[in-house]
Amino acid sequence: MKINAKYLLQIMALGLVWNATDVSAAPAKSGKESFGEIIFKIHDVVPEKNADGQVVYCNIGATFFNRTKADASNVSLDLVWNDSVIGDIIDIEDREEKESRREGSKEPRSRYSTAGFTSKKVSTLLKLPPIKMNQQITLKAKVDTDRCFILLEDMDISVVSCGTLSDSTSKGACNNYFRYVSPKLGEYYTEFKEISWEDQLVEEDNYIAEIQEEVDAIYKDAFDVIDNIVAPLTSDERNDSKVEEDKNKKDNRGTKKSRR
């Protein structure tokens, strides 16, 4: 029974340490005005062509600047650009098709079906590395489209996943904290600092080292608590064992005397 109690106390100690850590790490609730935002821009858009000279996808750079009051991690964003030109063509073809059907024609009026080989929208999913508050990071990505010219335009932003931006880690809690900065805005040229890939790698390595130190400290605190709880139990077990051993020695001596 003592051994089972010791294991139970170990589990309870670990739970107390982890819960205390979670509570202390949670930022306070705040509105967007005081909490800040994460701004980002798209740059270095480069078409990638195949052997026939056709654009098959676009390489882009994306720079994010965390101006919130908390670190951001596990962030994935779905970016969607709406191509108004292609959209207008598809809409015109749809109207012509409907008119043709109303007139009883079996043949489509439009010779082409733009919607059959392209879409009104261009999209990509960006997975961000952890960003500390007041930190800027740049990542490279590939967008599967031949319409590289629209990638600097405004887009729709949807948060797929997000953590630690507030006391809630749901994606809905982060939806309003990301803002795209277009080249048409002055912020595009003034709010982002120049940083090399080498400097960014050093920053990321330092961040990973800090996280590892925090994890090591949490484990150490947990096992220190366990040791403090288990030590008296272990001492009691040794004392009980000593008492049992002394009793056996006395019984053995008494048995020998009786035989004599």
XYZ file of C-alpha atoms in Angstrom:
260
model
C 0.000 0.000 0.000
C 2.888 2.390 0.711
C 4.347 1.855 -2.734
C 0.999 2.620 -4.397
C 0.672 5.794 -2.334
C 4.155 6.877 -3.408
C 3.298 6.513 -7.109
C 0.021 8.353 -6.612
C 1.825 11.276 -4.992
C 4.325 11.371 -7.875
C 1.520 11.749 -10.401
C -0.175 14.427 -8.298
C 3.089 16.363 -8.010
C 3.628 16.361 -11.760
C 0.083 17.596 -12.308
C 0.550 20.459 -9.851
C 3.785 21.595 -11.506
C 2.390 21.534 -15.040
C -0.815 23.324 -14.022
C 1.148 26.038 -12.274
C 3.288 26.521 -15.366
C 0.255 26.818 -17.675
C -1.428 29.422 -15.490
C 1.661 31.614 -15.240
C 2.253 31.456 -19.004
C -1.254 32.553 -20.042
C -1.444 36.180 -21.179
C -4.252 38.365 -19.882
C -7.327 39.016 -21.981
C -7.229 42.149 -24.075
C -8.873 43.721 -27.110
C -7.171 44.160 -30.454
C -6.490 47.839 -29.790
C -4.252 47.114 -26.809
C -3.141 43.624 -27.802
C -1.628 44.643 -31.138
C -1.495 42.838 -34.472
C 0.733 40.772 -36.745
C 1.365 42.528 -40.025
C 2.821 40.839 -43.088
C 3.768 41.571 -46.671
C 4.409 39.530 -49.819
C 7.563 40.217 -51.819
C 10.128 38.663 -54.181
C 7.470 37.155 -56.455
C 9.331 35.091 -59.069
C 7.620 32.960 -61.782
C 8.976 29.430 -62.243
C 8.825 28.191 -65.833
C 9.030 24.716 -67.369
C 11.077 23.660 -70.404
C 8.408 25.060 -72.747
C 8.609 28.486 -71.139
C 5.222 28.211 -69.438
C 4.799 29.472 -65.875
C 3.967 26.495 -63.656
C 4.108 28.118 -60.211
C 5.285 31.256 -58.397
C 7.939 31.579 -55.708
C 7.198 34.214 -53.082
C 8.670 35.649 -49.909
C 6.435 36.512 -46.948
C 7.611 38.659 -44.038
C 5.681 38.741 -40.741
C 6.151 41.241 -37.917
C 4.627 40.309 -34.557
C 3.448 43.535 -32.915
C 1.220 41.769 -30.358
C 1.920 41.297 -26.659
C 2.492 37.550 -26.899
C 4.505 34.964 -28.784
C 2.728 33.210 -31.645
C 3.161 29.548 -32.498
C 1.497 26.806 -34.523
C 0.150 29.390 -36.971
C -1.229 28.367 -40.364
C -2.871 30.866 -42.698
C -4.985 30.222 -45.775
C -4.479 33.087 -48.238
C -6.954 33.465 -51.106
C -6.599 35.932 -53.983
C -9.642 36.696 -56.141
C -8.793 37.153 -59.827
C -11.402 39.672 -60.986
C -10.424 39.373 -64.662
C -10.830 35.595 -64.793
C -13.908 35.916 -62.611
C -15.556 38.306 -65.081
C -14.800 35.984 -68.008
C -16.269 32.984 -66.198
C -19.372 34.978 -65.260
C -19.861 36.083 -68.890
C -19.543 32.508 -70.127
C -22.042 31.339 -67.496
C -24.586 33.951 -68.597
C -24.145 33.034 -72.263
C -24.616 29.363 -71.420
C -27.847 30.074 -69.521
C -29.189 32.254 -72.360
C -28.380 29.525 -74.865
C -30.333 26.982 -72.817
C -33.343 29.305 -72.482
C -33.415 29.699 -76.279
C -33.522 25.928 -76.627
C -30.113 25.536 -78.242
C -28.344 22.255 -77.553
C -24.954 23.692 -78.440
C -23.192 26.000 -75.963
C -22.955 29.599 -77.181
C -19.450 30.078 -75.782
C -16.630 28.326 -77.643
C -14.506 28.138 -74.499
C -15.045 27.029 -70.915
C -12.620 29.028 -68.807
C -13.936 27.495 -65.587
C -12.915 24.090 -66.933
C -9.187 24.781 -66.760
C -8.764 27.614 -64.256
C -10.418 29.162 -61.222
C -11.533 32.584 -60.090
C -9.373 32.156 -57.005
C -5.705 31.480 -56.258
C -4.831 30.152 -52.819
C -1.946 28.906 -50.731
C -1.423 27.662 -47.173
C 1.367 29.272 -45.162
C 2.729 27.518 -42.065
C 4.654 29.938 -39.913
C 7.551 29.179 -37.565
C 7.137 30.482 -33.992
C 7.283 34.295 -33.794
C 8.182 36.016 -30.550
C 6.566 39.350 -29.765
C 8.347 42.251 -31.484
C 10.099 39.748 -33.755
C 10.134 39.679 -37.558
C 10.522 36.518 -39.630
C 10.647 35.850 -43.364
C 9.722 32.601 -45.069
C 9.683 31.316 -48.635
C 6.688 29.640 -50.228
C 5.405 28.296 -53.537
C 2.002 29.152 -54.989
C 0.559 26.775 -57.581
C -0.589 29.256 -60.213
C 0.622 30.930 -63.375
C -0.901 34.265 -62.328
C 2.002 35.606 -60.297
C 0.888 39.189 -61.002
C -2.007 39.028 -58.518
C 0.043 37.829 -55.532
C 0.869 41.379 -54.422
C -2.807 42.322 -54.392
C -5.105 42.193 -51.352
C -6.258 38.747 -50.333
C -8.721 37.051 -47.985
C -7.018 35.740 -44.822
C -8.320 32.733 -42.900
C -6.609 31.385 -39.784
C -6.391 27.592 -39.997
C -4.530 27.111 -36.704
C -3.106 29.419 -34.078
C -1.755 29.163 -30.539
C -0.665 31.384 -27.616
C -1.915 34.682 -29.079
C -4.402 34.924 -26.230
C -5.703 32.854 -23.360
C -7.681 30.929 -25.991
C -5.754 28.832 -28.504
C -8.659 28.418 -30.898
C -8.192 29.663 -34.434
C -11.128 32.036 -33.987
C -9.215 33.913 -31.294
C -6.561 34.907 -33.854
C -8.672 35.798 -36.874
C -8.474 39.561 -36.371
C -4.791 39.784 -35.469
C -3.314 39.290 -38.959
C -3.233 42.188 -41.401
C -1.809 42.217 -44.909
C 0.216 45.280 -45.927
C -0.046 46.023 -49.639
C 2.750 47.692 -51.669
C 0.241 50.513 -52.146
C 0.633 51.417 -48.461
C 3.536 53.326 -46.943
C 3.858 50.698 -44.173
C 5.100 48.249 -46.790
C 8.337 50.222 -46.992
C 8.666 51.638 -43.455
C 7.396 49.057 -40.935
C 9.597 46.094 -41.866
C 13.304 45.986 -41.150
C 15.874 44.452 -43.449
C 17.091 41.096 -42.154
C 19.255 38.487 -43.854
C 18.476 34.766 -43.960
C 21.607 34.130 -41.866
C 20.446 36.525 -39.132
C 17.014 34.920 -39.116
C 18.495 31.427 -38.722
C 20.515 32.645 -35.734
C 17.348 34.124 -34.176
C 15.447 30.864 -34.716
C 18.279 28.818 -33.174
C 18.356 31.115 -30.148
C 14.583 30.830 -29.782
C 14.727 27.021 -29.888
C 17.497 27.069 -27.263
C 15.342 29.269 -24.994
C 12.391 26.904 -25.335
C 14.610 23.924 -24.503
C 15.898 25.680 -21.382
C 12.323 26.351 -20.256
C 11.356 22.703 -20.787
C 14.438 21.493 -18.892
C 13.607 23.849 -16.014
C 10.018 22.552 -15.867
C 11.219 18.942 -15.714
C 13.742 19.797 -13.008
C 11.097 21.547 -10.893
C 8.742 18.592 -11.326
C 11.301 16.029 -10.227
C 12.412 18.222 -7.305
C 8.817 18.220 -6.075
C 8.631 14.448 -6.533
C 11.872 13.919 -4.617
C 10.613 16.053 -1.711
C 7.398 14.032 -1.542
C 8.948 10.603 -2.049
C 11.930 11.056 0.301
C 9.902 10.753 3.570
C 8.084 7.707 2.186
C 11.361 6.047 1.264
C 12.735 6.834 4.723
C 9.661 5.272 6.360
C 10.103 2.143 4.251
C 13.749 1.849 5.315
C 12.765 2.281 8.969
C 10.046 -0.375 8.671
C 12.542 -2.693 7.010
C 15.055 -2.077 9.826
C 12.436 -2.812 12.475
C 11.429 -5.989 10.667
C 15.076 -7.047 10.378
C 15.736 -6.458 14.101
C 12.620 -8.404 14.989
C 13.744 -11.343 12.856
C 17.157 -11.308 14.542
C 15.528 -11.413 17.988
C 13.240 -14.247 16.899
C 16.224 -16.165 15.569
C 18.163 -15.709 18.811
C 15.146 -16.840 20.809
C 14.797 -19.953 18.631
C 18.469 -20.870 19.151
C 18.180 -20.507 22.950
C 15.103 -22.703 23.070
C 16.904 -25.417 21.114
C 19.702 -25.417 23.642
